[in-house]
């Protein structure tokens, strides 16, 4: 029977590999066309890989936690249908614990027509992966996460659920059983936090003699996302010559206008009118006046981007950040932009973003003010050249110039900072961009309607 080779598809620009987090099918299972077979995670998002053909799973080529390259074979599926598949040379597969990839063998010229031949090819490319160690953060399937959210199970509480799946993963049956006996299980798991191999706490055998004490420090491994964010930030600081400009903006007119229409907006359009889509709308108007800010630098070549694709930094429930991208932001109306911002932010927090949702950004906006910060100096999101940080909006006394002289009034003010790459963008341009944005905000037409 024909053999279909399930491969890791392209996960978007700049993404070359993914980690297998959970097999949804096992050898011998029957699958339908377009049915998900395996879950994978990149440094951006988690995704499912589906089979293009119906059939039976004959071989699973890699274990959970293996890191595989794009176009690498994941599993072999026996099907009754005629298989049409153009296979690229097999991609590199590497171990989480060893960043050095093994040599990639040349793809055989002859057709591989049996499961064993495919298996031999895969085994030649993969290096055994160490099992998950205690203290490492756990992966959960979208189904388990949704159940946890619906039942108000906190992230900390979820770590106490004992998993019966492969490598201790939590299954649907596990979390339902936990809910049925929630109080009893909580008490039992709290008493066995140190001794349980499924717990995030460090087992006694892994603690040194000096650390076994009543107030011992907690030792926790970084999650894969935290490691990737760390590497990305350090790389940006080493690559770009960061410099910042700051400006204070009077947002009173905009504040009053939003207060006037926000309830009407929710009732008519089903989403809140927050300040984020308004500021994104204005940034998208200003960027065409400064095309160098909407560009990338490759060596000594500057690439000015035709599209304005704004990234919006979004905080996740686990404390990490992700940057969904609104493609061609300047083509959206304010209403359309508000709906798109709501959609991407919700998907980010529910872990349902697609890989393409976090790709091809040309400029990033982050709202540090939602945490009460007056301002910030964010790190540029490579390979972009600039990032804007919006501070908290505050009522402050301000000096206003009037026909009758200067007066002190209570105004809504906001600090805005602009981080940009001084290799290409000078202080004049970085500052003028802020000044132009200030002019648009402070001259907002309060009489306009939505």
Coordinates of C-alpha atoms in Angstrom, one line a residue:
X1 CA 0.0 0.0 0.0
X2 CA 1.2 3.6 -0.6
X3 CA 3.1 5.3 2.2
X4 CA 2.5 9.0 3.0
X5 CA 5.3 10.7 4.8
X6 CA 4.0 13.3 7.3
X7 CA 6.5 16.1 7.4
X8 CA 6.9 19.2 9.5
X9 CA 5.4 22.0 7.3
X10 CA 6.8 25.5 6.9
X11 CA 5.9 27.4 10.1
X12 CA 6.5 30.9 8.7
X13 CA 9.4 33.2 7.9
X14 CA 12.5 32.7 10.1
X15 CA 11.1 29.6 11.7
X16 CA 13.3 26.6 10.8
X17 CA 12.5 24.0 13.5
X18 CA 9.9 23.0 16.0
X19 CA 9.7 20.8 19.1
X20 CA 7.3 17.8 19.2
X21 CA 5.2 18.3 22.3
X22 CA 2.6 15.6 22.0
X23 CA 1.6 12.7 19.7
X24 CA -2.2 12.8 19.3
X25 CA -2.2 9.4 17.5
X26 CA -0.3 6.2 18.1
X27 CA 0.9 3.4 15.8
X28 CA -2.1 1.5 14.5
X29 CA -4.6 4.4 14.9
X30 CA -6.8 5.2 12.0
X31 CA -6.9 8.8 10.9
X32 CA -9.0 10.8 8.5
X33 CA -7.8 13.3 5.9
X34 CA -6.9 16.7 7.6
X35 CA -7.0 15.1 11.0
X36 CA -4.3 16.3 13.5
X37 CA -1.7 13.7 14.3
X38 CA 0.9 15.6 16.4
X39 CA 1.3 18.8 18.3
X40 CA 4.5 20.9 17.8
X41 CA 5.8 24.1 19.4
X42 CA 8.1 26.8 18.0
X43 CA 9.5 29.8 19.8
X44 CA 6.4 31.7 18.6
X45 CA 3.3 29.5 18.9
X46 CA 2.0 25.9 19.3
X47 CA 0.4 24.2 16.3
X48 CA -1.0 20.9 15.2
X49 CA 0.2 19.0 12.1
X50 CA -2.5 17.2 10.2
X51 CA -2.3 14.4 7.6
X52 CA -3.3 15.2 4.0
X53 CA -4.4 11.6 3.5
X54 CA -6.6 9.1 5.4
X55 CA -5.0 5.9 6.5
X56 CA -3.3 4.1 9.4
X57 CA -0.3 5.3 11.4
X58 CA 2.5 2.8 10.6
X59 CA 5.5 4.5 12.2
X60 CA 6.2 7.4 14.6
X61 CA 9.7 8.6 13.8
X62 CA 10.5 10.9 16.7
X63 CA 9.8 11.0 20.4
X64 CA 8.2 13.8 22.3
X65 CA 10.6 16.7 22.9
X66 CA 12.6 16.0 19.8
X67 CA 13.5 19.1 17.9
X68 CA 12.9 18.7 14.1
X69 CA 13.6 20.9 11.2
X70 CA 11.1 22.1 8.6
X71 CA 10.4 19.3 6.0
X72 CA 11.7 16.6 8.3
X73 CA 9.6 13.4 8.3
X74 CA 7.5 13.0 11.5
X75 CA 5.5 9.8 10.8
X76 CA 4.6 7.3 8.2
X77 CA 1.0 6.8 7.2
X78 CA -0.3 3.9 5.1
X79 CA -3.1 4.9 2.8
X80 CA -5.3 3.4 0.1
X81 CA -5.1 6.6 -1.9
X82 CA -2.5 7.5 -4.5
X83 CA 0.2 9.6 -2.8
X84 CA 1.5 12.6 -4.7
X85 CA 4.3 14.1 -2.6
X86 CA 7.4 16.1 -3.5
X87 CA 9.9 15.5 -0.6
X88 CA 12.8 18.0 -0.1
X89 CA 16.1 16.7 1.3
X90 CA 15.5 15.7 4.9
X91 CA 16.0 18.5 7.4
X92 CA 18.2 18.4 10.4
X93 CA 16.9 17.0 13.6
X94 CA 18.6 17.7 16.9
X95 CA 18.4 17.1 20.6
X96 CA 17.1 19.7 23.1
X97 CA 20.1 19.1 25.3
X98 CA 22.6 19.4 22.5
X99 CA 22.5 22.4 20.2
X100 CA 24.9 20.8 17.7
X101 CA 23.0 19.0 14.9
X102 CA 24.3 15.6 13.6
X103 CA 25.4 15.5 10.0
X104 CA 22.6 15.4 7.5
X105 CA 22.7 12.3 5.2
X106 CA 22.0 12.7 1.6
X107 CA 18.5 11.7 0.5
X108 CA 18.6 8.4 -1.3
X109 CA 17.9 8.8 -5.0
X110 CA 15.7 5.7 -5.2
X111 CA 12.1 5.8 -4.1
X112 CA 11.5 4.7 -0.5
X113 CA 8.6 2.4 -0.7
X114 CA 8.4 0.6 2.7
X115 CA 8.0 1.8 6.3
X116 CA 11.3 0.2 7.3
X117 CA 13.2 2.2 4.7
X118 CA 11.7 5.4 5.9
X119 CA 12.5 4.4 9.5
X120 CA 16.1 3.7 8.6
X121 CA 16.3 7.2 7.0
X122 CA 14.9 8.9 10.1
X123 CA 17.1 7.0 12.5
X124 CA 20.2 8.1 10.6
X125 CA 19.2 11.7 11.2
X126 CA 18.1 11.8 14.8
X127 CA 20.0 11.7 18.1
X128 CA 18.3 10.3 21.2
X129 CA 16.7 13.0 23.4
X130 CA 17.1 13.0 27.1
X131 CA 13.9 12.5 29.0
X132 CA 12.1 15.5 30.6
X133 CA 13.7 16.4 33.9
X134 CA 11.9 17.2 37.0
X135 CA 11.5 20.9 37.4
X136 CA 11.0 21.5 33.7
X137 CA 7.8 23.3 32.7
X138 CA 5.2 21.0 31.2
X139 CA 3.4 21.2 27.9
X140 CA -0.4 20.9 27.8
X141 CA -2.6 20.1 24.8
X142 CA -5.1 22.8 23.7
X143 CA -8.0 20.6 24.9
X144 CA -6.5 20.4 28.4
X145 CA -5.8 24.2 28.5
X146 CA -9.4 24.9 27.4
X147 CA -10.8 22.7 30.1
X148 CA -8.6 24.3 32.7
X149 CA -9.7 27.7 31.6
X150 CA -13.4 26.8 31.7
X151 CA -13.1 25.3 35.2
X152 CA -10.9 28.2 36.5
X153 CA -7.9 25.9 37.2
X154 CA -4.9 28.1 37.8
X155 CA -1.5 27.5 36.1
X156 CA -0.1 26.6 39.5
X157 CA -2.9 24.2 40.2
X158 CA -2.6 22.6 36.8
X159 CA 1.0 21.6 37.6
X160 CA -0.3 19.4 40.5
X161 CA -2.4 17.2 38.1
X162 CA -0.7 13.8 37.7
X163 CA -0.5 12.8 34.0
X164 CA -1.0 9.3 32.7
X165 CA 0.0 10.1 29.1
X166 CA 3.4 9.6 27.5
X167 CA 6.2 11.2 29.6
X168 CA 3.7 12.1 32.3
X169 CA 1.6 14.3 30.1
X170 CA -1.9 15.3 31.3
X171 CA -4.7 13.8 29.2
X172 CA -8.4 14.7 29.0
X173 CA -9.2 11.8 31.4
X174 CA -6.6 13.0 33.9
X175 CA -8.0 16.5 34.1
X176 CA -11.6 15.3 34.3
X177 CA -10.6 12.9 37.1
X178 CA -8.9 15.8 38.9
X179 CA -12.0 17.9 38.7
X180 CA -14.1 15.1 40.1
X181 CA -11.9 14.7 43.1
X182 CA -10.5 18.3 43.2
X183 CA -10.2 18.9 46.9
X184 CA -8.8 15.5 47.7
X185 CA -6.3 15.5 44.9
X186 CA -5.1 19.0 45.8
X187 CA -4.5 17.9 49.3
X188 CA -2.7 14.7 48.2
X189 CA -0.5 16.4 45.6
X190 CA 0.5 19.2 48.0
X191 CA 1.7 16.6 50.5
X192 CA 3.7 14.9 47.7
X193 CA 5.1 17.9 45.9
X194 CA 8.7 16.9 46.5
X195 CA 8.4 13.2 46.0
X196 CA 6.2 13.2 42.9
X197 CA 8.1 12.8 39.6
X198 CA 5.3 14.6 37.9
X199 CA 5.6 17.8 40.0
X200 CA 7.4 20.9 39.0
X201 CA 9.3 20.9 42.3
X202 CA 12.9 19.5 42.4
X203 CA 12.9 15.9 43.8
X204 CA 14.9 15.2 47.0
X205 CA 17.4 13.2 45.0
X206 CA 18.3 16.2 42.9
X207 CA 18.8 18.5 45.9
X208 CA 22.3 19.1 47.5
X209 CA 22.7 18.6 51.2
X210 CA 23.0 22.3 51.8
X211 CA 19.8 23.1 50.0
X212 CA 17.6 20.6 51.9
X213 CA 16.3 23.0 54.5
X214 CA 13.0 24.5 55.6
X215 CA 13.4 27.7 53.5
X216 CA 15.4 26.2 50.6
X217 CA 15.5 28.2 47.4
X218 CA 13.3 27.0 44.6
X219 CA 15.2 25.8 41.5
X220 CA 13.1 26.0 38.3
X221 CA 14.2 25.4 34.7
X222 CA 13.4 28.1 32.1
X223 CA 10.7 27.1 29.7
X224 CA 11.5 26.8 26.0
X225 CA 9.7 30.1 25.3
X226 CA 11.7 31.8 28.0
X227 CA 14.9 30.5 26.6
X228 CA 14.0 31.6 23.0
X229 CA 13.0 35.1 24.2
X230 CA 16.2 35.4 26.2
X231 CA 18.3 34.5 23.2
X232 CA 16.3 36.8 20.9
X233 CA 16.7 39.8 23.2
X234 CA 20.5 39.2 23.7
X235 CA 20.9 38.9 20.0
X236 CA 19.1 42.2 19.4
X237 CA 21.3 44.0 21.9
X238 CA 24.4 42.6 20.3
X239 CA 23.2 43.5 16.8
X240 CA 21.6 46.9 16.9
X241 CA 22.9 50.2 18.3
X242 CA 20.0 51.0 20.6
X243 CA 19.2 54.6 21.2
X244 CA 16.0 56.2 22.7
X245 CA 14.0 59.4 22.3
X246 CA 11.2 60.5 24.6
X247 CA 8.2 62.8 24.3
X248 CA 5.2 63.7 26.5
X249 CA 1.8 63.8 24.7
X250 CA -1.4 65.5 25.8
X251 CA -4.1 62.9 25.0
X252 CA -7.0 64.7 26.7
X253 CA -8.9 65.2 23.4
X254 CA -8.5 61.6 22.4
X255 CA -9.4 60.5 26.0
X256 CA -12.6 62.5 26.0
X257 CA -13.6 61.3 22.5
X258 CA -13.1 57.6 23.5
X259 CA -15.1 58.1 26.7
X260 CA -18.0 59.5 24.6
X261 CA -18.1 56.6 22.2
X262 CA -16.8 53.5 24.0
X263 CA -20.2 52.2 25.2
X264 CA -21.7 52.7 21.8
X265 CA -18.8 51.0 20.2
X266 CA -19.2 47.9 22.3
X267 CA -22.9 47.6 21.7
X268 CA -22.6 48.1 17.9
X269 CA -19.4 46.1 17.2
X270 CA -19.1 43.6 20.0
X271 CA -15.6 44.5 21.1
X272 CA -14.1 47.2 23.4
X273 CA -12.6 50.3 21.9
X274 CA -9.3 50.4 23.7
X275 CA -6.4 52.8 23.1
X276 CA -4.3 50.2 21.4
X277 CA -6.1 50.1 18.0
X278 CA -6.3 53.9 18.1
X279 CA -2.6 54.3 18.5
X280 CA -1.8 51.6 16.0
X281 CA -4.1 53.4 13.5
X282 CA -2.1 56.6 14.0
X283 CA 1.3 54.9 13.9
X284 CA 0.3 53.4 10.6
X285 CA -0.5 56.9 9.2
X286 CA 2.8 58.3 10.3
X287 CA 5.2 55.5 9.2
X288 CA 4.9 56.2 5.4
X289 CA 6.4 59.7 6.2
X290 CA 9.5 57.9 7.6
X291 CA 10.0 54.8 5.4
X292 CA 13.4 54.1 7.0
X293 CA 11.6 53.2 10.2
X294 CA 9.6 50.5 8.4
X295 CA 12.7 48.7 7.1
X296 CA 15.3 46.0 7.8
X297 CA 19.0 46.0 7.5
X298 CA 20.8 43.0 6.0
X299 CA 24.6 43.5 6.1
X300 CA 25.0 46.9 4.4
X301 CA 21.7 46.7 2.5
X302 CA 18.6 48.5 3.7
X303 CA 15.3 47.0 2.7
X304 CA 12.4 49.4 2.9
X305 CA 9.2 47.4 3.3
X306 CA 6.3 48.1 1.1
X307 CA 3.7 46.8 3.6
X308 CA 3.2 48.3 7.1
X309 CA 2.8 45.2 9.3
X310 CA 2.6 46.4 12.9
X311 CA 3.4 44.0 15.7
X312 CA 1.6 44.5 19.1
X313 CA 3.4 43.1 22.1
X314 CA 0.9 41.0 24.1
X315 CA 1.3 39.7 27.7
X316 CA 0.4 36.1 28.3
X317 CA -1.0 34.5 31.4
X318 CA 2.4 32.9 32.2
X319 CA 4.2 36.2 32.2
X320 CA 5.8 35.8 28.8
X321 CA 5.2 38.1 25.8
X322 CA 4.3 37.4 22.3
X323 CA 4.0 39.8 19.3
X324 CA 1.1 39.1 17.0
X325 CA 1.3 41.0 13.7
X326 CA -1.4 42.9 11.9
X327 CA -0.6 42.7 8.2
X328 CA -1.1 45.8 6.1
X329 CA -2.3 47.8 9.2
X330 CA -2.7 51.0 7.2
X331 CA -5.5 49.4 5.1
X332 CA -7.7 48.9 8.2
X333 CA -10.4 51.2 9.3
X334 CA -10.5 52.0 13.1
X335 CA -13.4 49.6 13.5
X336 CA -11.7 46.8 11.6
X337 CA -8.4 47.4 13.5
X338 CA -10.2 47.2 16.9
X339 CA -11.7 43.9 15.9
X340 CA -8.4 42.6 14.7
X341 CA -6.6 43.6 17.8
X342 CA -9.2 41.9 20.0
X343 CA -9.0 38.7 17.8
X344 CA -5.2 38.5 18.0
X345 CA -5.0 39.3 21.7
X346 CA -7.6 36.7 22.5
X347 CA -5.9 34.1 20.4
X348 CA -2.6 34.9 21.9
X349 CA -3.9 34.4 25.5
X350 CA -5.8 31.2 24.5
X351 CA -2.7 29.8 22.7
X352 CA -4.5 29.5 19.4
X353 CA -2.4 31.8 17.2
X354 CA -1.3 30.5 13.9
X355 CA 2.4 30.6 13.0
X356 CA 1.7 33.2 10.3
X357 CA 0.1 35.5 13.0
X358 CA 3.6 36.3 14.4
X359 CA 5.6 36.6 11.2
X360 CA 6.6 39.4 8.8
X361 CA 6.3 42.3 11.3
X362 CA 7.9 45.6 10.1
X363 CA 7.5 47.8 13.2
X364 CA 6.4 47.0 16.8
X365 CA 4.3 48.9 19.4
X366 CA 4.3 47.9 23.1
X367 CA 2.0 49.3 25.7
X368 CA 4.0 49.3 29.0
X369 CA 1.4 51.6 30.5
X370 CA -1.1 48.8 31.2
X371 CA 1.3 47.7 34.0
X372 CA 1.4 51.3 35.4
X373 CA 4.8 52.1 34.0
X374 CA 5.3 55.8 33.0
X375 CA 7.6 54.8 30.2
X376 CA 10.2 52.2 29.1
X377 CA 13.1 51.5 26.8
X378 CA 12.1 48.3 24.9
X379 CA 14.5 46.2 23.0
X380 CA 14.1 46.3 19.2
X381 CA 12.3 43.2 17.8
X382 CA 14.9 42.0 15.2
X383 CA 15.2 42.2 12.3
X384 CA 13.1 45.4 12.6
X385 CA 14.8 48.8 13.2
X386 CA 12.5 50.4 15.8
X387 CA 9.9 49.9 18.5
X388 CA 7.5 52.3 20.2
X389 CA 6.6 52.1 23.9
X390 CA 3.3 53.7 25.2
X391 CA 3.4 54.8 28.9
X392 CA 0.5 55.1 31.3
X393 CA -2.1 57.8 30.8
X394 CA -2.3 60.0 33.9
X395 CA -4.1 63.1 35.1
X396 CA -1.5 65.7 35.8
X397 CA -1.3 69.5 36.2
X398 CA -0.2 71.1 33.0
X399 CA 0.6 74.6 31.8
X400 CA -1.6 75.7 28.9
X401 CA -1.1 78.7 26.7
X402 CA -4.3 80.7 26.2
X403 CA -5.2 84.1 24.7
X404 CA -5.4 85.4 28.3
X405 CA -2.0 84.0 29.3
X406 CA -0.8 80.8 30.8
X407 CA -3.0 78.7 33.0
X408 CA -2.6 75.5 34.9
X409 CA -5.1 72.8 34.1
X410 CA -5.6 69.1 34.7
X411 CA -4.8 67.1 31.6
X412 CA -4.5 63.5 30.5
X413 CA -0.8 63.0 29.7
X414 CA 1.3 60.1 28.4
X415 CA 5.0 59.5 28.0
X416 CA 6.1 57.8 24.8
X417 CA 9.5 56.4 24.1
X418 CA 11.0 55.4 20.8
X419 CA 13.9 52.8 20.6
X420 CA 15.6 52.7 17.2
X421 CA 18.7 51.3 15.6
X422 CA 21.3 54.1 15.5
X423 CA 23.3 52.3 12.8
X424 CA 20.7 53.6 10.3
X425 CA 18.3 55.9 12.1
X426 CA 19.7 59.1 13.5
X427 CA 18.3 61.1 16.4
X428 CA 16.6 63.7 14.2
X429 CA 14.5 61.1 12.4
X430 CA 13.7 59.2 15.6
X431 CA 12.6 62.4 17.3
X432 CA 10.7 63.8 14.3
X433 CA 8.6 60.6 14.2
X434 CA 7.6 61.1 17.8
X435 CA 6.8 64.8 17.1
X436 CA 4.6 63.9 14.2
X437 CA 2.7 61.3 16.3
X438 CA 2.3 63.9 19.0
X439 CA 0.7 66.4 16.6
X440 CA -1.8 63.9 15.3
X441 CA -2.9 62.8 18.9
X442 CA -3.0 66.3 20.3
X443 CA -5.0 67.6 17.3
X444 CA -7.5 64.8 17.4
X445 CA -10.9 65.8 16.0
X446 CA -13.4 65.3 18.9
X447 CA -16.3 66.0 16.6
X448 CA -15.7 62.9 14.4
X449 CA -17.9 59.9 14.7
X450 CA -17.3 56.2 14.3

